[in-house]
Coordinates of N, CA and C in Angstrom, one line a residue:
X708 N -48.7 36.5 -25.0 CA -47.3 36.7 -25.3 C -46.5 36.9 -24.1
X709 N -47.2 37.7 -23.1 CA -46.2 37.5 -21.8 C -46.2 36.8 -20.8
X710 N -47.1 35.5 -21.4 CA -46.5 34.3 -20.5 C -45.9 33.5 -21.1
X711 N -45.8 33.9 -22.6 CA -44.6 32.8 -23.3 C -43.5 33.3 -22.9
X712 N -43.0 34.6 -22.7 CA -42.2 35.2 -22.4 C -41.4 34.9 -20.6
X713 N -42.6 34.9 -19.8 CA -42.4 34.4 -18.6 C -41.8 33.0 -18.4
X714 N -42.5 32.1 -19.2 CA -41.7 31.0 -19.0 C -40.2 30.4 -19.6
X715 N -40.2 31.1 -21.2 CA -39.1 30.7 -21.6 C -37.7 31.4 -21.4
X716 N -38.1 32.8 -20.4 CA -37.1 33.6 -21.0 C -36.8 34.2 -19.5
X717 N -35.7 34.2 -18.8 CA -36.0 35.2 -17.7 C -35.0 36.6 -17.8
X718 N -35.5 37.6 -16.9 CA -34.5 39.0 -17.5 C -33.6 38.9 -16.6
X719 N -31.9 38.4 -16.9 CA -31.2 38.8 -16.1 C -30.8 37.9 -14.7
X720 N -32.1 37.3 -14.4 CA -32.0 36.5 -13.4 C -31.5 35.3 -13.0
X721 N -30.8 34.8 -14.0 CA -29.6 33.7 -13.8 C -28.3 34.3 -14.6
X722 N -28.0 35.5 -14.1 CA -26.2 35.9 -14.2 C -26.0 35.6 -13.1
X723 N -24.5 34.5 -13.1 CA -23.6 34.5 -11.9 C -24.2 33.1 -11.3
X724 N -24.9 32.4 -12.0 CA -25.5 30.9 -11.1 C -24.4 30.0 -11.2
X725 N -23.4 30.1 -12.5 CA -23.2 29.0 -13.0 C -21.7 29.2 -12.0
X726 N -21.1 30.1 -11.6 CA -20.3 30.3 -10.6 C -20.8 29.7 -9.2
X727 N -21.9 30.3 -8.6 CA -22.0 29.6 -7.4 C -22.2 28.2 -7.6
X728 N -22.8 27.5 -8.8 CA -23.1 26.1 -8.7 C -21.8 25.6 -8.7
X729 N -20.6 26.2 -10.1 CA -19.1 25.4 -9.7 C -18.6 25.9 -8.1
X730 N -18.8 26.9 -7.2 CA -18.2 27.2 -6.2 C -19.2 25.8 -5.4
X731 N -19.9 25.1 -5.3 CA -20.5 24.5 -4.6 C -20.5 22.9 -4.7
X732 N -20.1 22.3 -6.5 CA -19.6 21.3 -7.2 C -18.3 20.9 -6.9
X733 N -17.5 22.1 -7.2 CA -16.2 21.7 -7.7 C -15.1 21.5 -6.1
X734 N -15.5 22.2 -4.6 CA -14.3 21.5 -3.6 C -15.3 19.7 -3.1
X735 N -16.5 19.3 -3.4 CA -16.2 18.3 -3.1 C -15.9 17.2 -4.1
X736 N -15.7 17.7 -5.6 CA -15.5 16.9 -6.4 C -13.7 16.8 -6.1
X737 N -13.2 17.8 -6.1 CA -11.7 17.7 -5.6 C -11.1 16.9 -4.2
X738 N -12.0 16.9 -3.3 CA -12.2 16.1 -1.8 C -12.3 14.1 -2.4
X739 N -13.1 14.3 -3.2 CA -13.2 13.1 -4.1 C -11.8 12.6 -4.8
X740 N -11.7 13.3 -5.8 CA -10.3 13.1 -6.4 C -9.2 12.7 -5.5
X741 N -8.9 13.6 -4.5 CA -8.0 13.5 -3.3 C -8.4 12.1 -2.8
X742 N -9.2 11.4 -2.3 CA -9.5 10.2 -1.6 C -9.5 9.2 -2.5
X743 N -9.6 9.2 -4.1 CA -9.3 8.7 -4.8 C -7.6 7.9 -5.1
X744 N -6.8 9.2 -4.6 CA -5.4 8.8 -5.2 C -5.2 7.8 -4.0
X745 N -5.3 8.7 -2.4 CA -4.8 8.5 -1.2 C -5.5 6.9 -1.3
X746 N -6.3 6.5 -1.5 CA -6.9 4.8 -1.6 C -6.1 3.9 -2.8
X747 N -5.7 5.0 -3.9 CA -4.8 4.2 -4.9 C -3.6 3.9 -4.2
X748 N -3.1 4.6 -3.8 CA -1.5 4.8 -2.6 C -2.0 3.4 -2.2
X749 N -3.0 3.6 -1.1 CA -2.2 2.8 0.0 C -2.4 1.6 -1.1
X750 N -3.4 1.0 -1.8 CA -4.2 -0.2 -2.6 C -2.7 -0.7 -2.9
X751 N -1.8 -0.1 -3.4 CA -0.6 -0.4 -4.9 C 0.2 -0.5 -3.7
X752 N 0.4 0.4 -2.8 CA 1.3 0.2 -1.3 C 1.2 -1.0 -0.6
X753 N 0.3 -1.5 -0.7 CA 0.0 -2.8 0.1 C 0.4 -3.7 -0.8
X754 N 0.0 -4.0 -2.6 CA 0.2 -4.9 -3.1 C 1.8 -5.1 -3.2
X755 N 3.0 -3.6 -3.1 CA 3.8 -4.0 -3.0 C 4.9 -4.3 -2.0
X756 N 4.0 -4.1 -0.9 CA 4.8 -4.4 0.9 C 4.8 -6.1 0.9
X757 N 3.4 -6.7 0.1 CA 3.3 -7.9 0.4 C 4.0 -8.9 -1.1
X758 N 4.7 -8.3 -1.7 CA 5.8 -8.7 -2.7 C 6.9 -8.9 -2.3
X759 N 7.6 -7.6 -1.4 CA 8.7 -7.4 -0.7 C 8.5 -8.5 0.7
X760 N 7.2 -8.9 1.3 CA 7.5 -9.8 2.0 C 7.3 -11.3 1.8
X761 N 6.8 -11.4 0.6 CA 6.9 -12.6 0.1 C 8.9 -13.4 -0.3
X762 N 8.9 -11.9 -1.1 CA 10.3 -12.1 -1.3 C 12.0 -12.1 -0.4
X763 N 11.3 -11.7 0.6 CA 11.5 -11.8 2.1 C 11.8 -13.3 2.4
X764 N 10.5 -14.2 2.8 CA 10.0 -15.2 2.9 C 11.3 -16.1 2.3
X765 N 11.1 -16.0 1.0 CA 11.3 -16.8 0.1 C 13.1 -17.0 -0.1
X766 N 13.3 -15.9 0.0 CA 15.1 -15.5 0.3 C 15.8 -16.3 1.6
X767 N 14.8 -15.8 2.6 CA 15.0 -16.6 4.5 C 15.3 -18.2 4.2
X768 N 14.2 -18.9 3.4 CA 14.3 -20.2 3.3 C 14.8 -20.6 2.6
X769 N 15.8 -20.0 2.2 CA 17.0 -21.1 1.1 C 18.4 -20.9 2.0
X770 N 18.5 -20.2 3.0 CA 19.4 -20.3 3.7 C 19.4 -21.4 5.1
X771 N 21.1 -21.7 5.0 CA 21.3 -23.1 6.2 C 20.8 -22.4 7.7
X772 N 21.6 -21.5 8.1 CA 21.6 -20.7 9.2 C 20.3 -19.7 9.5
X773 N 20.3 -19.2 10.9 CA 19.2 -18.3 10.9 C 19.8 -17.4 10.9
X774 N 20.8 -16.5 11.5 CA 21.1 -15.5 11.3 C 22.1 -15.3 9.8
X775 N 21.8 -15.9 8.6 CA 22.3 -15.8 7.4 C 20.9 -15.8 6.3
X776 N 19.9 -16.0 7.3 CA 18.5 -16.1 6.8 C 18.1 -15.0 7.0
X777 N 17.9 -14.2 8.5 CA 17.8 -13.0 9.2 C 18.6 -11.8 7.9
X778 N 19.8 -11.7 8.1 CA 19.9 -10.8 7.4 C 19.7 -10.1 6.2
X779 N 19.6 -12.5 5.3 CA 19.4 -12.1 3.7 C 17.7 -11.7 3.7
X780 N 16.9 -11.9 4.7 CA 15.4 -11.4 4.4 C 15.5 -10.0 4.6
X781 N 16.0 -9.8 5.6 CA 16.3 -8.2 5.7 C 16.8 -7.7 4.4
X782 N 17.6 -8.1 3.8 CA 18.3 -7.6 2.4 C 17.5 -7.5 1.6
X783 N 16.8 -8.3 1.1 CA 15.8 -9.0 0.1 C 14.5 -7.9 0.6
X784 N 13.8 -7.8 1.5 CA 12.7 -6.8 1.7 C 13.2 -5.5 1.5
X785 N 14.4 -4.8 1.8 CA 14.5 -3.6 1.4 C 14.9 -3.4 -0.2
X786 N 15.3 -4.1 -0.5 CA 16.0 -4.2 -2.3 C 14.6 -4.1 -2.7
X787 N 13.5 -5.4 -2.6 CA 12.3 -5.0 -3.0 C 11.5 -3.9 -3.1
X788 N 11.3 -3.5 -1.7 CA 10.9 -2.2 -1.5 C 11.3 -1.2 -2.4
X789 N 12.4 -1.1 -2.6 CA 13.3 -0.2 -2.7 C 12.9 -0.2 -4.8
X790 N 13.1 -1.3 -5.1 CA 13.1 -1.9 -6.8 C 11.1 -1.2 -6.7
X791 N 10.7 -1.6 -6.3 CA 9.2 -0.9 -6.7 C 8.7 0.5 -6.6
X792 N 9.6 1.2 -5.9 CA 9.3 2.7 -5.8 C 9.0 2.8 -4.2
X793 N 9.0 2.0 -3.0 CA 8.5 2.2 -2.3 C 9.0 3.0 -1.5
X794 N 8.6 4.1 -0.4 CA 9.5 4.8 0.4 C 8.8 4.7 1.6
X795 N 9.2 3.9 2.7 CA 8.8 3.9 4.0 C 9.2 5.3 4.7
X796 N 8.6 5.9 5.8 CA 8.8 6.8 6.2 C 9.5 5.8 7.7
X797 N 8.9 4.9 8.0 CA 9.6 3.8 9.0 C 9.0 2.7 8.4
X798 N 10.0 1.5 8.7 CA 10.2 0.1 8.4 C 11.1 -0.8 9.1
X799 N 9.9 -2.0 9.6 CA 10.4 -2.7 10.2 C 10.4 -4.3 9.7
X800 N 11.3 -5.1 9.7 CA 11.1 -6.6 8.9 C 11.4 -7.7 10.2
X801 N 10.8 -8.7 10.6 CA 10.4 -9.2 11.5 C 10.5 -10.9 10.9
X802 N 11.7 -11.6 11.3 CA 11.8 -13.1 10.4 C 11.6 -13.9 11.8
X803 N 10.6 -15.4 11.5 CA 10.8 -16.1 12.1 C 11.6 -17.4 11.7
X804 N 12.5 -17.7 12.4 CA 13.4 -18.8 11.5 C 13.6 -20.1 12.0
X805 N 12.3 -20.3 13.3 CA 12.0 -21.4 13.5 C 11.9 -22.8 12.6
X806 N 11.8 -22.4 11.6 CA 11.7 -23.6 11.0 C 12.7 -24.5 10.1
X807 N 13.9 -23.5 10.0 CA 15.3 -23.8 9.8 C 16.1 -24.6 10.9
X808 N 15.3 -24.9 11.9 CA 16.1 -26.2 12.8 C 15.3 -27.4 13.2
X809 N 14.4 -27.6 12.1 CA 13.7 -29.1 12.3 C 14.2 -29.8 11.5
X810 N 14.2 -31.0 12.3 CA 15.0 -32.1 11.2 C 14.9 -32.1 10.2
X811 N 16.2 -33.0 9.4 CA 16.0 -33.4 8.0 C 14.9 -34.0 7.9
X812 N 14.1 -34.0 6.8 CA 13.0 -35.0 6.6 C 11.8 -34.5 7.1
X813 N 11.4 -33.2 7.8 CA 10.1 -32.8 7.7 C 10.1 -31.0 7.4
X814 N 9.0 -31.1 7.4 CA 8.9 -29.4 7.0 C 8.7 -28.5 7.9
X815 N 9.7 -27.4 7.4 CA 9.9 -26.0 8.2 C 9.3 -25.1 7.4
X816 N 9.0 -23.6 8.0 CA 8.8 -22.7 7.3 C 9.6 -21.7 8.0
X817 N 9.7 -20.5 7.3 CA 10.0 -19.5 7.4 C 9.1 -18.4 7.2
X818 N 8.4 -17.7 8.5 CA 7.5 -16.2 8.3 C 8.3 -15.2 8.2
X819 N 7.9 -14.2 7.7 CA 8.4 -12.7 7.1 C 7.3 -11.7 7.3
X820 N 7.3 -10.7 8.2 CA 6.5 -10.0 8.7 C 6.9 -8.8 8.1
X821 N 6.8 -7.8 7.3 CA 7.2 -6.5 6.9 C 6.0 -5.4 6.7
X822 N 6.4 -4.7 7.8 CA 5.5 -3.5 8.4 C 6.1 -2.0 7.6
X823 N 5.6 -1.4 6.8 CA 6.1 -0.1 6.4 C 4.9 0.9 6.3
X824 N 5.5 2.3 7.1 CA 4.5 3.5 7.1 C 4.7 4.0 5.8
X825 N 3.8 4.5 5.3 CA 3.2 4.9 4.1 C 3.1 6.5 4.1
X826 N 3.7 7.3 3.6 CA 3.7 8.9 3.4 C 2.0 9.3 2.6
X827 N 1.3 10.0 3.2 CA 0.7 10.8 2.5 C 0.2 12.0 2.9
X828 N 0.8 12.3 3.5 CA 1.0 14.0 3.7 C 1.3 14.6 2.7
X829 N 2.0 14.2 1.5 CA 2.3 15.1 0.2 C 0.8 15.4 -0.6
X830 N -0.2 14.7 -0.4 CA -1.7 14.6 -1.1 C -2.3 16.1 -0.4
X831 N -1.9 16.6 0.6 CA -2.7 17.8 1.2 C -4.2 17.5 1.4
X832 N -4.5 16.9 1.4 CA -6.4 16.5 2.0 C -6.1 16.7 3.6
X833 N -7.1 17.7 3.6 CA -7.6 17.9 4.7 C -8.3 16.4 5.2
X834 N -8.1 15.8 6.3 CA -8.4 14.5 7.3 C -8.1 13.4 6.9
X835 N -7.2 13.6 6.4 CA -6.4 12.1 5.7 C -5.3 12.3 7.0
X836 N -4.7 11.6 7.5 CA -4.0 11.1 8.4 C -2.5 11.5 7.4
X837 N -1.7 11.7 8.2 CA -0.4 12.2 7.3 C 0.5 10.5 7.0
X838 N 0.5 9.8 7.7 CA 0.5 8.4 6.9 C -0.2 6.9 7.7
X839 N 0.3 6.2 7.4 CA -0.7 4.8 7.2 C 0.5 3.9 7.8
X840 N 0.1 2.9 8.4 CA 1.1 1.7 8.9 C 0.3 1.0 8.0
X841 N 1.1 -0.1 7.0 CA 1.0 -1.2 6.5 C 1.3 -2.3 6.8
X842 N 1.5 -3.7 7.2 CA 2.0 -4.9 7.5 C 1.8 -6.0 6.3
X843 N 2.2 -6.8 6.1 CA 2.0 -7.9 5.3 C 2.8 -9.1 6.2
X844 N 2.4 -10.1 5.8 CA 3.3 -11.0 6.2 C 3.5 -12.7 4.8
X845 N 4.7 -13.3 5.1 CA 4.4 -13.9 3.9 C 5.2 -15.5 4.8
X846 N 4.7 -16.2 4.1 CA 5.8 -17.8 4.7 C 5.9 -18.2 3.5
X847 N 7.4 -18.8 3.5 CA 8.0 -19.8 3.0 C 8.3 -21.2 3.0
X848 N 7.9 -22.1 2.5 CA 8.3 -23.5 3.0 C 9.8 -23.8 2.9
X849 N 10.6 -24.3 4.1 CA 12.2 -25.3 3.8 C 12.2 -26.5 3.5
X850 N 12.8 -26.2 2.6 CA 13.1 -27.9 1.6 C 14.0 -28.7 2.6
X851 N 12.5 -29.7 2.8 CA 12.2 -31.1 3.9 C 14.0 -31.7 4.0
X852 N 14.5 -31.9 2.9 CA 15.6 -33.0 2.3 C 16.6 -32.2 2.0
X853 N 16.7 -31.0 2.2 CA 18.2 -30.4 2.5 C 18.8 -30.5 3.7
X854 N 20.7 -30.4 4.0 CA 21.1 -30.3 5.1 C 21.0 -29.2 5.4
X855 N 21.0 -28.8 7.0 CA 20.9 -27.9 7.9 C 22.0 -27.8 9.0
X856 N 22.5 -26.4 9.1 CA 23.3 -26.3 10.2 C 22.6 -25.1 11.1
X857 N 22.7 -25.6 12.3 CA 22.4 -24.6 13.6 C 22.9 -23.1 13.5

């Protein structure tokens, strides 16, 4: 009888385990969670830097001029940004409009480079970097057979 006793039953001797095992479980399951969001951020952050510089892209190359291209991609990246929720802590948009002065009859493009830092200092994780630099870049083709002015 008191070794059925010994094995099935003990006196007293596991009060208070189930505290240290959550004190020992529960900060890296939270360390987890935290690295969880801060990887969602940047994931959804990137997929929408590179929307805003597509749309960037795509805005630059319907215009005649470069500096009417320059500013509508500039316009068009922050409206985007802006329409998705995004909040740069800095942002920089970078047009190349080289390709808005090649002749009629062949093809130009237009790149769109759009760099924005990313906040995540609001997450509180200990060794997470307080934010992230993103880049994307996006090109657009100019329609071969439109006119063009300098």
């Amino acid at each position: 009888m008191s070794q059925v006793m010994r094995l099935g039953h003990t006196r007293g001797g596991d009060k208070g385990s189930v505290a240290i095992e959550a004190a020992i479980v529960i900060p890296p399951l939270i360390m987890f969670v935290c690295l969880a969001l801060a990887g969602g951020r940047l994931v959804t952050s990137g997929a929408k830097i590179d929307a805003a510089a597509e749309d960037a892209a795509r805005e630059a190359s319907i215009h005649r001029t470069a500096g009417s291209a320059q500013s509508a991609a500039q316009a068009a990246a922050a409206e985007s940004l802006n329409d998705q929720g995004i909040v740069c802590a800095s942002s920089r948009v970078t047009i190349d409009t080289s390709g808005l002065s090649v002749p009629v009859g062949q093809v130009g493009t237009v790149t769109v480079t759009v760099n924005c830092t990313v906040n995540l200092s609001d997450l509180l994780l200990p060794g997470v970097p307080g934010s992230k630099s993103l880049t994307s870049t996006a090109t657009s083709v100019v329609d071969a057979f439109r006119s063009r002015t300098s």
